[in-house]
Tab-separated table of C-alpha atoms in Angstrom:
chain	number	residue	atom	x	y	z
A	365	UNK	CA	83.914	72.139	111.035
A	366	UNK	CA	81.520	75.285	110.670
A	367	UNK	CA	80.477	76.928	107.528
A	368	UNK	CA	80.854	80.062	107.377
A	369	UNK	CA	78.151	83.490	107.045
A	370	UNK	CA	80.399	86.325	105.652
A	371	UNK	CA	80.010	89.910	104.796
A	372	UNK	CA	80.962	91.383	101.668
A	373	UNK	CA	82.678	94.988	101.834
A	374	UNK	CA	81.024	97.677	99.465
A	375	UNK	CA	84.253	99.734	99.144
A	376	UNK	CA	83.363	102.521	95.946
A	377	UNK	CA	86.003	100.595	94.361
A	378	UNK	CA	84.293	97.405	93.952
A	379	UNK	CA	82.923	95.704	90.920
A	380	UNK	CA	78.658	95.638	90.762
A	381	UNK	CA	78.335	92.205	89.353
A	382	UNK	CA	81.425	90.207	90.193
A	383	UNK	CA	80.814	88.560	93.662
A	384	UNK	CA	77.056	88.423	93.109
A	385	UNK	CA	77.735	85.830	89.973
A	386	UNK	CA	80.498	83.915	91.924
A	387	UNK	CA	77.587	83.685	94.229
A	388	UNK	CA	74.956	83.048	92.117
A	389	UNK	CA	72.800	85.686	93.291
A	390	UNK	CA	71.213	88.731	91.639
A	391	UNK	CA	73.345	91.954	91.787
A	392	UNK	CA	72.350	95.152	94.203
A	393	UNK	CA	73.494	97.948	92.013
A	394	UNK	CA	75.653	98.761	94.712
A	395	UNK	CA	79.878	97.564	94.446
A	396	UNK	CA	80.772	94.830	96.081
A	397	UNK	CA	84.183	94.591	96.578
A	398	UNK	CA	85.799	92.156	98.846
A	399	UNK	CA	84.112	88.700	101.058
A	400	UNK	CA	85.950	88.907	104.164
A	401	UNK	CA	86.772	84.965	105.885
A	402	UNK	CA	88.054	85.042	108.881
A	403	UNK	CA	88.254	85.840	112.411
A	404	UNK	CA	89.379	89.750	111.545
A	405	UNK	CA	87.257	91.767	114.334
A	406	UNK	CA	86.367	94.440	111.751
A	407	UNK	CA	84.148	91.654	109.845
A	408	UNK	CA	84.231	88.464	111.582
A	409	UNK	CA	83.033	85.340	109.981
A	410	UNK	CA	79.550	84.228	111.486
A	411	UNK	CA	79.188	80.188	112.200
A	412	UNK	CA	76.114	78.190	113.906
A	413	UNK	CA	78.144	78.557	117.494
A	414	UNK	CA	78.812	82.735	117.228
A	415	UNK	CA	81.477	84.754	115.873
A	416	UNK	CA	84.581	82.880	114.672
A	417	UNK	CA	86.798	85.591	116.375
A	418	UNK	CA	84.454	85.152	119.771
A	419	UNK	CA	84.977	80.941	119.530
A	420	UNK	CA	88.983	81.257	118.612
A	421	UNK	CA	88.893	83.804	121.896
A	422	UNK	CA	87.044	81.601	124.104
A	423	UNK	CA	89.253	78.359	123.210
A	424	UNK	CA	92.360	79.211	120.928
A	425	UNK	CA	94.270	75.877	121.460
A	426	UNK	CA	91.265	74.066	120.647
A	427	UNK	CA	90.384	76.025	116.946
A	428	UNK	CA	93.870	76.798	116.169
A	429	UNK	CA	95.600	73.805	117.960
A	430	UNK	CA	98.787	74.179	119.797
A	431	UNK	CA	101.335	74.598	117.468
A	432	UNK	CA	99.865	77.718	115.647
A	433	UNK	CA	98.720	79.023	118.883
A	434	UNK	CA	102.400	79.285	120.268
A	435	UNK	CA	103.487	80.441	116.984
A	436	UNK	CA	101.325	82.530	116.226
A	437	UNK	CA	99.710	83.921	118.943
A	438	UNK	CA	95.471	83.249	120.087
A	439	UNK	CA	94.468	84.474	117.203
A	440	UNK	CA	94.139	83.351	113.146
A	441	UNK	CA	96.887	84.516	111.906
A	442	UNK	CA	95.419	84.923	107.801
A	443	UNK	CA	92.466	86.819	106.162
A	444	UNK	CA	91.006	85.115	103.204
A	445	UNK	CA	89.109	87.451	100.967
A	446	UNK	CA	87.247	86.997	97.632
A	447	UNK	CA	88.513	90.535	96.244
A	448	UNK	CA	86.290	92.391	93.069
A	449	UNK	CA	87.648	95.679	91.628
A	450	UNK	CA	85.636	97.339	89.354
A	451	UNK	CA	87.670	100.065	89.759
A	452	UNK	CA	91.644	101.122	90.461
A	453	UNK	CA	92.522	100.433	94.117
A	454	UNK	CA	94.648	103.059	95.844
A	455	UNK	CA	98.769	102.551	94.804
A	456	UNK	CA	100.174	100.930	98.311
A	457	UNK	CA	102.898	99.202	100.489
A	458	UNK	CA	103.035	96.882	103.459
A	459	UNK	CA	105.476	97.532	106.077
A	460	UNK	CA	107.675	94.550	107.223
A	461	UNK	CA	107.468	93.623	110.916
A	462	UNK	CA	109.985	95.414	112.532
A	463	UNK	CA	108.408	98.541	110.907
A	464	UNK	CA	105.197	97.783	111.732
A	465	UNK	CA	105.947	97.583	115.223
A	466	UNK	CA	107.938	100.273	115.579
A	467	UNK	CA	105.833	102.747	114.083
A	468	UNK	CA	102.404	101.418	115.941
A	469	UNK	CA	104.415	101.787	118.988
A	470	UNK	CA	105.127	105.192	118.068
A	471	UNK	CA	101.551	106.062	117.502
A	472	UNK	CA	100.559	105.211	120.227
A	473	UNK	CA	102.651	106.741	122.602
A	474	UNK	CA	101.660	109.855	120.641
A	475	UNK	CA	98.150	109.158	121.345
A	476	UNK	CA	96.825	109.249	117.914
A	477	UNK	CA	93.600	107.668	117.826
A	478	UNK	CA	93.425	104.450	115.889
A	479	UNK	CA	90.619	105.222	113.925
A	480	UNK	CA	92.162	108.742	113.020
A	481	UNK	CA	92.177	109.529	109.021
A	482	UNK	CA	95.904	109.951	109.180
A	483	UNK	CA	96.608	106.958	111.614
A	484	UNK	CA	99.126	104.967	109.697
A	485	UNK	CA	99.725	101.840	111.929
A	486	UNK	CA	96.648	100.369	112.731
A	487	UNK	CA	98.509	97.166	114.484
A	488	UNK	CA	102.234	95.628	115.441
A	489	UNK	CA	101.830	93.103	112.409
A	490	UNK	CA	103.486	93.366	109.126
A	491	UNK	CA	100.823	92.408	106.066
A	492	UNK	CA	102.460	90.207	103.487
A	493	UNK	CA	99.575	89.331	100.671
A	494	UNK	CA	99.008	87.059	97.766
A	495	UNK	CA	96.246	87.419	94.924
A	496	UNK	CA	95.188	84.584	92.904
A	497	UNK	CA	93.042	85.284	89.786
A	498	UNK	CA	89.467	83.849	88.855
A	499	UNK	CA	89.508	85.755	86.053
A	500	UNK	CA	92.044	88.222	84.219
A	501	UNK	CA	92.999	90.453	86.705
A	502	UNK	CA	94.871	93.187	86.156
A	503	UNK	CA	97.498	95.325	88.185
A	504	UNK	CA	100.952	97.016	88.846
A	505	UNK	CA	103.512	95.559	90.929
A	506	UNK	CA	107.138	96.476	92.032
A	507	UNK	CA	109.205	98.119	90.474
A	508	UNK	CA	110.942	98.208	86.823
A	509	UNK	CA	114.406	99.031	85.444
A	510	UNK	CA	114.415	102.712	85.806
A	511	UNK	CA	115.471	102.995	82.222
A	512	UNK	CA	112.190	101.443	81.168
A	513	UNK	CA	110.422	103.777	83.131
A	514	UNK	CA	112.030	106.480	81.825
A	515	UNK	CA	110.899	105.396	78.088
A	516	UNK	CA	107.670	105.577	78.690
A	517	UNK	CA	107.792	108.835	80.342
A	518	UNK	CA	109.216	109.899	77.772
A	519	UNK	CA	106.802	108.913	75.046
A	520	UNK	CA	104.129	110.867	76.035
A	521	UNK	CA	106.162	114.113	75.105
A	522	UNK	CA	105.005	115.841	78.212
A	523	UNK	CA	107.263	118.763	79.004
A	524	UNK	CA	107.353	118.709	82.630
A	525	UNK	CA	108.054	115.222	83.173
A	526	UNK	CA	111.338	115.439	81.672
A	527	UNK	CA	113.114	116.353	84.842
A	528	UNK	CA	111.457	113.195	85.722
A	529	UNK	CA	112.955	110.903	82.590
A	530	UNK	CA	116.249	112.947	83.361
A	531	UNK	CA	116.385	111.389	86.870
A	532	UNK	CA	115.417	107.671	85.798
A	533	UNK	CA	118.886	107.641	83.832
A	534	UNK	CA	120.658	108.057	87.345
A	535	UNK	CA	122.953	105.747	88.936
A	536	UNK	CA	122.369	103.648	91.199
A	537	UNK	CA	118.705	102.718	90.261
A	538	UNK	CA	117.153	102.595	93.620
A	539	UNK	CA	119.025	106.325	94.067
A	540	UNK	CA	117.008	107.380	90.637
A	541	UNK	CA	113.916	105.513	91.935
A	542	UNK	CA	113.579	107.074	95.444
A	543	UNK	CA	114.265	110.467	93.733
A	544	UNK	CA	111.651	110.401	91.431
A	545	UNK	CA	108.909	109.151	93.681
A	546	UNK	CA	110.126	111.647	96.245
A	547	UNK	CA	109.836	114.488	93.938
A	548	UNK	CA	106.291	113.352	92.748
A	549	UNK	CA	104.694	113.052	96.251
A	550	UNK	CA	106.195	116.256	97.009
A	551	UNK	CA	105.827	118.884	94.100
A	552	UNK	CA	103.516	121.430	93.837
A	553	UNK	CA	99.703	120.238	93.499
A	554	UNK	CA	98.609	122.470	91.146
A	555	UNK	CA	101.876	121.812	88.882
A	556	UNK	CA	101.052	118.104	88.961
A	557	UNK	CA	97.215	118.619	88.427
A	558	UNK	CA	98.412	120.171	85.169
A	559	UNK	CA	101.067	117.323	84.374
A	560	UNK	CA	98.934	114.843	85.174
A	561	UNK	CA	96.025	116.016	82.589
A	562	UNK	CA	98.715	116.318	79.892
A	563	UNK	CA	99.887	112.824	80.590
A	564	UNK	CA	96.571	111.113	80.548
A	565	UNK	CA	95.729	112.821	76.950
A	566	UNK	CA	98.988	111.691	75.792
A	567	UNK	CA	97.721	108.016	77.351
A	568	UNK	CA	94.839	107.921	76.074
A	569	UNK	CA	95.943	108.842	72.447
A	570	UNK	CA	98.458	106.476	72.299
A	571	UNK	CA	96.977	103.402	73.696
A	572	UNK	CA	97.974	100.211	73.898
A	573	UNK	CA	100.728	100.003	76.897
A	574	UNK	CA	100.372	103.598	77.952
A	575	UNK	CA	96.423	102.555	78.267
A	576	UNK	CA	96.014	101.786	81.699
A	577	UNK	CA	97.603	105.222	82.896
A	578	UNK	CA	94.644	106.934	80.881
A	579	UNK	CA	92.074	104.754	83.126
A	580	UNK	CA	94.051	105.841	86.325
A	581	UNK	CA	93.721	109.271	85.510
A	582	UNK	CA	90.372	108.809	84.655
A	583	UNK	CA	89.403	107.582	88.235
A	584	UNK	CA	92.206	109.668	89.865
A	585	UNK	CA	92.953	113.244	87.504
A	586	UNK	CA	95.706	115.252	88.604
A	587	UNK	CA	96.835	112.267	91.278
A	588	UNK	CA	100.631	111.873	91.144
A	589	UNK	CA	100.089	107.940	91.470
A	590	UNK	CA	99.074	108.167	88.241
A	591	UNK	CA	102.910	108.965	87.050
A	592	UNK	CA	104.457	106.941	89.727
A	593	UNK	CA	102.406	103.543	88.246
A	594	UNK	CA	104.701	104.430	85.703
A	595	UNK	CA	107.801	102.847	87.644
A	596	UNK	CA	106.347	99.656	88.285
A	597	UNK	CA	105.177	96.552	86.033
A	598	UNK	CA	101.876	96.389	84.912
A	599	UNK	CA	100.763	92.736	85.100
A	600	UNK	CA	97.592	91.098	83.901
A	601	UNK	CA	97.579	87.547	85.875
A	602	UNK	CA	95.257	84.901	83.871
A	603	UNK	CA	93.245	82.635	86.444
A	604	UNK	CA	95.082	80.144	88.550
A	605	UNK	CA	98.119	82.423	88.699
A	606	UNK	CA	99.337	84.642	91.405
A	607	UNK	CA	101.660	87.571	93.045
A	608	UNK	CA	103.362	87.836	96.175
A	609	UNK	CA	103.439	90.871	97.517
A	610	UNK	CA	106.385	91.249	100.476
A	611	UNK	CA	107.004	94.266	102.389
A	612	UNK	CA	107.805	97.189	100.940
A	613	UNK	CA	106.835	96.245	97.485
A	614	UNK	CA	104.284	99.042	95.680
A	615	UNK	CA	101.382	97.569	94.323
A	616	UNK	CA	97.644	98.535	93.073
A	617	UNK	CA	94.705	96.603	91.571
A	618	UNK	CA	92.902	97.561	88.338
A	619	UNK	CA	90.617	95.356	87.503
A	620	UNK	CA	89.382	91.375	88.117
A	621	UNK	CA	87.808	88.881	90.744
A	622	UNK	CA	90.746	86.700	92.484
A	623	UNK	CA	91.508	84.939	96.173
A	624	UNK	CA	93.310	87.516	98.101
A	625	UNK	CA	95.306	86.343	101.285
A	626	UNK	CA	96.934	88.022	103.856
A	627	UNK	CA	98.429	88.356	106.970
A	628	UNK	CA	95.630	89.468	109.175
A	629	UNK	CA	96.325	92.796	109.782
A	630	UNK	CA	95.473	96.566	108.564
A	631	UNK	CA	98.798	98.403	107.831
A	632	UNK	CA	98.692	99.975	104.207
A	633	UNK	CA	100.606	103.246	103.508
A	634	UNK	CA	99.033	104.583	100.307
A	635	UNK	CA	101.472	106.294	97.537
A	636	UNK	CA	98.787	107.711	95.296
A	637	UNK	CA	95.562	107.066	93.634
A	638	UNK	CA	93.303	107.855	96.796
A	639	UNK	CA	91.843	110.680	98.498
A	640	UNK	CA	92.944	109.574	101.938
A	641	UNK	CA	96.214	110.370	103.543
A	642	UNK	CA	99.709	109.945	102.476
A	643	UNK	CA	101.998	109.753	104.845
A	644	UNK	CA	105.321	110.438	102.805
A	645	UNK	CA	108.177	110.415	105.330
A	646	UNK	CA	107.026	107.109	106.373
A	647	UNK	CA	106.036	105.954	102.831
A	648	UNK	CA	109.678	106.265	101.582
A	649	UNK	CA	111.297	104.605	104.636
A	650	UNK	CA	109.331	101.478	104.181
A	651	UNK	CA	109.215	101.089	100.363
A	652	UNK	CA	111.951	99.006	99.028
A	653	UNK	CA	113.361	100.864	96.115
A	654	UNK	CA	114.514	97.582	94.209
A	655	UNK	CA	113.952	96.704	90.600
A	656	UNK	CA	112.761	93.512	90.231
A	657	UNK	CA	110.615	90.857	88.483
A	658	UNK	CA	106.718	90.697	89.755
A	659	UNK	CA	107.559	87.059	89.571
A	660	UNK	CA	103.931	85.763	88.952
A	661	UNK	CA	103.379	82.729	90.677
A	662	UNK	CA	101.883	79.018	89.663
A	663	UNK	CA	100.608	76.341	91.744
A	664	UNK	CA	103.060	73.278	91.979
A	665	UNK	CA	101.260	70.613	91.828
A	666	UNK	CA	102.004	67.254	95.326
A	667	UNK	CA	101.225	64.066	94.952
A	668	UNK	CA	98.219	64.304	96.430
A	669	UNK	CA	96.759	66.938	93.752
A	670	UNK	CA	96.645	69.879	95.786
A	671	UNK	CA	98.504	73.000	93.966
A	672	UNK	CA	100.360	74.914	96.569
A	673	UNK	CA	101.272	78.896	96.115
A	674	UNK	CA	104.427	78.791	97.225
A	675	UNK	CA	105.168	81.835	99.174
A	676	UNK	CA	108.035	83.092	101.874
A	677	UNK	CA	106.528	83.609	104.929
A	678	UNK	CA	104.378	81.534	107.654
A	679	UNK	CA	101.010	82.876	108.392
A	680	UNK	CA	99.221	81.645	105.838
A	681	UNK	CA	99.777	78.941	103.039
A	682	UNK	CA	96.910	78.866	100.010
A	683	UNK	CA	96.542	76.120	97.520
A	684	UNK	CA	93.769	75.119	95.422
A	685	UNK	CA	92.367	71.586	94.379
A	686	UNK	CA	90.738	70.915	91.254
A	687	UNK	CA	88.695	67.900	91.797
A	688	UNK	CA	86.937	65.785	88.931
A	689	UNK	CA	83.891	63.673	88.958
A	690	UNK	CA	84.559	60.311	90.415
A	691	UNK	CA	87.821	61.350	92.015
A	692	UNK	CA	88.949	59.847	94.976
A	693	UNK	CA	88.277	61.455	98.569
A	694	UNK	CA	91.307	63.823	99.347
A	695	UNK	CA	92.281	63.869	103.197
A	696	UNK	CA	92.869	67.747	104.462
A	697	UNK	CA	92.528	66.787	107.975
A	698	UNK	CA	95.550	68.795	109.215
A	699	UNK	CA	97.138	70.274	112.841
A	700	UNK	CA	96.613	73.637	111.984
A	701	UNK	CA	93.075	75.595	111.360
A	702	UNK	CA	91.759	75.559	107.810
A	703	UNK	CA	89.437	77.635	105.853
A	704	UNK	CA	88.005	75.678	102.400
A	705	UNK	CA	86.642	78.317	99.676
A	706	UNK	CA	84.631	76.776	96.819
A	707	UNK	CA	85.101	78.480	93.316
A	708	UNK	CA	83.812	76.395	90.747
A	709	UNK	CA	81.491	73.088	91.036
A	710	UNK	CA	79.708	71.309	94.542
A	711	UNK	CA	82.571	69.554	96.383
A	712	UNK	CA	81.857	68.508	100.045
A	713	UNK	CA	84.043	69.002	102.336
A	714	UNK	CA	82.986	66.107	104.996
A	715	UNK	CA	78.957	66.381	104.831
A	716	UNK	CA	78.859	70.076	104.271
A	717	UNK	CA	77.917	71.183	100.154
A	718	UNK	CA	79.653	73.685	99.302
A	719	UNK	CA	78.209	76.210	96.196
A	720	UNK	CA	80.858	78.663	94.496
A	721	UNK	CA	81.520	81.383	97.112
A	722	UNK	CA	80.590	79.459	99.999
A	723	UNK	CA	83.131	78.345	102.785
A	724	UNK	CA	83.819	76.250	105.918
A	725	UNK	CA	86.028	76.797	109.242
A	726	UNK	CA	87.837	73.122	109.792
A	727	UNK	CA	88.999	73.680	113.314
A	728	UNK	CA	92.937	72.085	114.257
A	729	UNK	CA	92.965	68.735	114.360
A	730	UNK	CA	89.254	67.622	112.883
A	731	UNK	CA	88.995	64.931	110.248
A	732	UNK	CA	87.939	66.391	106.537
A	733	UNK	CA	87.743	64.809	103.619
A	734	UNK	CA	87.288	66.687	100.154
A	735	UNK	CA	84.490	65.017	97.718
A	736	UNK	CA	82.735	65.572	94.941
A	737	UNK	CA	83.852	67.615	91.703
A	738	UNK	CA	84.436	71.327	92.102
A	739	UNK	CA	87.136	73.790	92.724
A	740	UNK	CA	88.688	75.017	96.395
A	741	UNK	CA	91.195	77.146	97.659
A	742	UNK	CA	92.355	76.357	101.116
A	743	UNK	CA	94.091	78.566	103.498
A	744	UNK	CA	96.162	77.283	106.188
A	745	UNK	CA	99.058	78.440	107.752
A	746	UNK	CA	102.695	76.518	108.773
A	747	UNK	CA	103.343	75.938	112.343
């Protein structure tokens, strides 16, 4: 079992205070957006024996176990993060596995460098993900019924939005959503800038349910993603609640601190709220234009006291253990690799005491007991 030293990524949208508060350190004044825990080559966790990705590369069966290695290959299938949003992230979707493999192969064949700004597929893997709130966490997730979105747009009283309102009343609903998103992303930029400015002023004036769109426009003036976000559910998670984001589901995070877990991939297709490249044809191929409830997840308790967040994929399994003072030890020994992250108290994993924000990697099959009071998130796989 290895204590991890983790990299904090300073993306511009990051909070300047949330991760330092969790770690009990002084803010630097710079944004601290994501703390990565895992073996992603972009920022692998460090252990006393070296970078975690190098340890796994040297002996994947020992570190990951035979079942996980056979099922997912010789790499850690998930990436665990603490995410701290101080400003909106881009509106985005992720491909499914078949789309990722085909898109990656096509861009490789075309000779597009992996680090090119117009490159869409960084790898051949899908990127299902889940965010679990540590503080109230605000974002957008999944299409709502087009008629509801039409009401939101109509209430703004902006003439240039009326064609979108009419489209949203068309049937079938999936076609209506596709037509509106396509129209938004292919509109004349100057006209869209004017439309977003008018919509933002109206949203600011109306407040209430419209207030988040004024916030988006403040950060991304003239961006069609401001209007596109009105097609989605606005969600505020309370601590302990989570969202699972499968392939093709549009989403964006606005604010809050959470534990995020995902398949080990960098594949992101952006819809808006970003100065980065938006590949409209590929985006429209990947997005699933299906109105659906965002499906807020709450953990399901097991007899051992471990609370599991149920998701439909095997690359990661996230659970939470909230231990009281004097509670009996919890045996977490497993045949799969694990990362244990403390978020409250001072729990102990074996002989290692964890303060909030600290984590350990537990190789497959290594005995580990959790003791002492505190809250621990447990990341592993289903193999």
